[in-house]
Structure formats: C-alpha cells, structure tokens
Coordinates of C-alpha atoms in Angstrom, one line a residue:
M1 CA 0.0 0.0 0.0
P2 CA 2.7 2.6 0.8
K3 CA 4.3 2.0 -2.6
I4 CA 1.0 2.2 -4.5
K5 CA 0.1 5.4 -2.7
E6 CA 3.5 6.8 -3.3
E7 CA 3.4 6.0 -7.1
T8 CA -0.1 7.4 -7.4
N9 CA 0.9 10.6 -5.7
K10 CA 3.7 11.1 -8.2
I11 CA 1.1 11.4 -11.0
K12 CA 0.5 15.1 -11.3
I13 CA -3.1 14.8 -12.5
L14 CA -4.0 12.6 -9.5
N15 CA -2.0 14.0 -6.6
K16 CA -4.6 16.7 -5.9
F17 CA -7.1 14.1 -4.9
D18 CA -7.2 12.4 -1.5
F19 CA -6.2 8.7 -2.0
N20 CA -9.5 7.5 -0.4
R21 CA -11.4 9.2 -3.2
L22 CA -9.2 7.3 -5.7
S23 CA -9.0 4.0 -3.8
L24 CA -11.7 2.1 -5.9
L25 CA -10.1 3.4 -9.1
I26 CA -6.5 2.4 -8.1
L27 CA -6.9 -0.7 -5.9
S28 CA -9.5 -2.4 -8.0
N29 CA -9.6 -1.0 -11.6
V30 CA -5.8 -0.4 -12.0
I31 CA -4.4 -3.1 -9.8
L32 CA -6.8 -5.9 -10.8
D33 CA -9.1 -5.0 -13.7
N34 CA -8.7 -2.6 -16.7
W35 CA -4.9 -1.9 -16.4
Q36 CA -4.1 -5.5 -15.3
I37 CA -6.3 -7.9 -17.2
E38 CA -4.2 -7.9 -20.4
N39 CA -1.3 -9.0 -18.2
V40 CA -3.4 -11.9 -17.0
E41 CA -4.4 -12.8 -20.6
K42 CA -0.8 -12.6 -21.9
E43 CA 1.2 -14.0 -19.0
F44 CA -1.2 -16.4 -17.2
L45 CA -3.5 -17.6 -20.0
N46 CA -0.9 -17.0 -22.8
V47 CA -3.7 -16.0 -25.3
R48 CA -5.1 -13.0 -27.0
R49 CA -8.6 -11.8 -26.3
T50 CA -11.4 -13.5 -28.3
E51 CA -12.2 -11.8 -31.5
R52 CA -15.9 -11.2 -32.3
H53 CA -17.5 -8.9 -34.9
G54 CA -14.3 -6.9 -35.4
K55 CA -13.8 -6.3 -31.7
N56 CA -12.2 -8.2 -28.8
Y57 CA -14.5 -9.2 -25.9
Y58 CA -15.6 -12.0 -23.7
A59 CA -19.3 -13.1 -23.9
S60 CA -21.5 -14.4 -21.1
F61 CA -25.0 -14.7 -19.9
Q62 CA -25.3 -13.6 -16.3
E63 CA -28.4 -13.8 -14.1
K64 CA -29.3 -11.4 -11.3
L65 CA -32.3 -10.9 -9.0
R66 CA -35.2 -8.9 -10.4
N67 CA -34.8 -6.0 -7.9
Q68 CA -31.1 -6.2 -7.5
Q69 CA -29.4 -2.8 -8.1
K70 CA -25.9 -4.2 -8.3
E71 CA -24.8 -6.0 -11.5
A72 CA -24.9 -9.7 -11.9
F73 CA -22.6 -11.4 -9.4
C74 CA -21.9 -7.9 -8.2
I75 CA -18.9 -7.8 -10.6
Y76 CA -17.0 -4.5 -10.9
G77 CA -16.3 -3.3 -14.3
N78 CA -15.8 -0.3 -16.6
Q79 CA -18.2 1.5 -18.9
F80 CA -16.7 3.8 -21.5
E81 CA -18.7 6.4 -23.5
D82 CA -16.4 7.6 -26.3
T83 CA -16.4 10.9 -28.1
L84 CA -13.9 12.2 -30.6
N85 CA -11.5 13.6 -28.0
F86 CA -12.2 11.7 -24.7
S87 CA -14.0 8.9 -23.1
M88 CA -16.3 9.4 -20.1
C89 CA -15.8 6.4 -17.9
R90 CA -17.3 4.9 -14.8
Y91 CA -16.1 2.0 -12.7
G92 CA -18.0 0.0 -10.2
N93 CA -20.9 -2.5 -9.9
L94 CA -23.7 0.1 -10.0
R95 CA -23.0 1.5 -13.4
Y96 CA -26.5 1.2 -14.8
T97 CA -28.7 2.7 -12.0
K98 CA -30.8 5.7 -13.0
D99 CA -28.8 8.1 -10.8
V100 CA -25.4 7.0 -12.1
I101 CA -26.4 7.2 -15.7
E102 CA -27.8 10.7 -15.2
Q103 CA -24.7 11.8 -13.4
N104 CA -22.6 10.3 -16.1
R105 CA -24.5 12.3 -18.8
N106 CA -24.1 15.5 -16.8
L107 CA -20.4 14.9 -16.3
K108 CA -19.9 14.2 -19.9
M109 CA -21.6 17.5 -20.8
S110 CA -19.7 19.4 -18.1
F111 CA -16.3 18.1 -19.3
S112 CA -17.2 18.9 -23.0
K113 CA -18.0 22.5 -22.0
S114 CA -15.3 23.3 -19.4
P115 CA -12.6 20.6 -19.0
K116 CA -10.5 23.0 -16.8
D117 CA -13.2 23.1 -14.2
F118 CA -13.8 19.3 -14.1
I119 CA -13.5 18.0 -10.6
F120 CA -13.0 14.3 -11.4
P121 CA -9.8 12.5 -12.4
I122 CA -8.7 13.3 -16.0
I123 CA -6.3 10.7 -17.2
D124 CA -4.2 11.6 -20.2
P125 CA -1.9 9.2 -22.1
L126 CA 1.1 9.9 -19.9
S127 CA -0.9 9.4 -16.7
Y128 CA -2.4 6.3 -18.2
S129 CA 1.1 4.8 -18.8
K130 CA 2.1 5.7 -15.2
L131 CA -1.0 3.9 -13.9
Q132 CA 0.0 0.9 -16.1
K133 CA 3.4 0.9 -14.4
I134 CA 1.6 0.6 -11.0
A135 CA -0.4 -2.4 -12.4
D136 CA 2.8 -3.9 -13.8
D137 CA 4.6 -3.5 -10.5
F138 CA 1.9 -5.5 -8.8
K139 CA 1.7 -8.1 -11.6
P140 CA 4.3 -10.6 -10.2
I141 CA 2.3 -10.9 -6.9
L142 CA -0.9 -11.5 -8.8
L143 CA 0.6 -14.0 -11.3
S144 CA 2.2 -15.9 -8.4
I145 CA -1.2 -16.3 -6.7
L146 CA -2.9 -17.4 -10.0
N147 CA -0.1 -19.8 -10.9
K148 CA -0.2 -21.4 -7.5
N149 CA -3.8 -22.2 -8.0
K150 CA -3.8 -23.1 -11.7
I151 CA -4.4 -26.8 -11.0
I152 CA -7.5 -25.8 -9.0
F153 CA -8.7 -23.6 -11.8
N154 CA -8.3 -26.4 -14.3
K155 CA -10.2 -28.9 -12.1
M156 CA -13.0 -26.4 -11.7
Y157 CA -13.2 -26.0 -15.5
D158 CA -13.0 -29.8 -16.2
N159 CA -15.8 -30.4 -13.6
S160 CA -18.0 -27.5 -14.8
I161 CA -21.0 -27.8 -17.1
Y162 CA -19.2 -25.3 -19.5
S163 CA -16.2 -27.4 -20.3
S164 CA -17.7 -28.8 -23.5
E165 CA -19.0 -25.4 -24.7
V166 CA -16.3 -22.8 -24.0
S167 CA -12.5 -22.8 -23.8
F168 CA -10.7 -22.8 -20.5
E169 CA -9.4 -19.3 -21.3
E170 CA -12.9 -17.8 -21.7
Y171 CA -14.2 -19.7 -18.6
F172 CA -11.3 -18.5 -16.5
I173 CA -11.6 -14.9 -17.4
W174 CA -15.0 -14.8 -15.8
V175 CA -13.7 -16.7 -12.8
Y176 CA -11.1 -14.0 -12.6
H177 CA -13.8 -11.3 -12.7
I178 CA -15.5 -13.0 -9.8
Y179 CA -12.2 -13.3 -8.0
Y180 CA -11.2 -9.7 -8.2
T181 CA -14.7 -8.7 -7.2
A182 CA -14.3 -10.7 -4.0
V183 CA -10.9 -9.1 -3.4
T184 CA -12.4 -5.7 -4.0
D185 CA -15.3 -6.4 -1.6
E186 CA -12.8 -7.6 1.1
L187 CA -10.8 -4.4 0.7
I188 CA -14.1 -2.4 1.1
N189 CA -14.9 -4.5 4.3
Q190 CA -11.4 -3.7 5.7
K191 CA -12.1 0.0 4.9
I192 CA -9.0 0.1 2.6
I193 CA -11.2 0.9 -0.4
K194 CA -13.8 3.7 0.1
I195 CA -16.8 3.6 -2.2
P196 CA -17.3 7.1 -3.6
K197 CA -20.5 9.0 -2.7
D198 CA -21.4 8.8 -6.4
K199 CA -21.5 4.9 -6.0
V200 CA -19.0 4.5 -8.8
S201 CA -15.6 5.9 -9.7
F202 CA -16.0 8.5 -12.5
Y203 CA -13.0 9.5 -14.6
V204 CA -12.2 10.8 -18.0
L205 CA -9.6 9.3 -20.5
T206 CA -8.2 11.9 -22.9
Y207 CA -6.3 11.0 -26.1
D208 CA -3.9 13.9 -26.6

C-alpha cells in the first residue's frame, strides 16, 4: 500500500485528490481490472482476447435478482462512452442505475463545455502509462497467486457444465472477474477501499 500510494501521488493529474477518493479506481480498476487484465491474458493464459465482430471481448449470460441494483454477481467493471476527444468512464458495480447514468450524462456534458473546471480525475496518455506501471509492479504478486492455484482452476473447469462449450481461457476470465470482485469487496470491508459518494468511480480518459 505505501508503494502504491507513493506512485499514485507522483502522478500530477491525480495528486490533488485524496487517496481515499481514488481507492476504488486504483486498488480495483488499476491493480486488478482494466490496467491489469491484459497481463493476466498474456502471461497467465498465454492467449489474445477472443475476436468477435471486429472487436475483442468475452461473452457471457449472467443472471441477477429482479430488484437487485448491483450488477450480476456484483462484478465490478468499466463503462466507456467515447467521443472524438475523450471517453467518459465509470467503474463499479452500480454502473446502470438511473442516478449513475444521469450523473454520467451530466459529467460528460460538463467536461465537454469546461474541462478545466472538471472535478474528477482526468487521465491523459502519460498518466495512463504511469498507472500501467503501477499495475505492472503488482503483476508478479498477482501472477504468483494465480499460478499457485492453476491446478484448482483447471479442475473447476473440467468439472463444470461449461467445459464442453467454451474454452478454458474464456471460462477462466469470468472466474477472474468474480475473484477480483471478491478481493475488492474484502478491501471495502477492511475500509481500505472507500466507495465514492457517487457509488462508482467516475473518470475521463483523454487521447492527446
């Protein structure tokens, strides 16, 4: 944690924010999800992401309770809304509630009109690469954990009802989503991650 906080604080665009406000973004999205998942694909699974319809993504059907606000399996994930110059992003497991969608729309409009007055993290390409380094520094620890349990993952797959329908790689990537969700929830329980008052972590990716 001290190293992660130190490296985060070195990023000029982010050091004006209290780390608690960034904790969901850094400790879940950067360390485990968006900035890390390609490392898991390349260095644990040794495969490229599945190609479908000219894009790269994993497919799944996920069931949730009718009145459940959190997403299926409470999985944390990103939602990107692209424009020509930036992407309005939100990370969490309440990305599609009415309030969050409305807040996302307002923030997107606000940033378009006055980016200098924007009060959420704005991540430019240089900052993105520095966040990637934080993820890469954590990578050996994560890969060690995954490799120690690879036999278990393979047995789970072999004994599952999905083994005749999908590859191990596609099966595992959803196991990994459930795994990092459980880790994120434990960090929340230990008050290491603080859920933002907005329920998700909003941020902007810029491309120049």
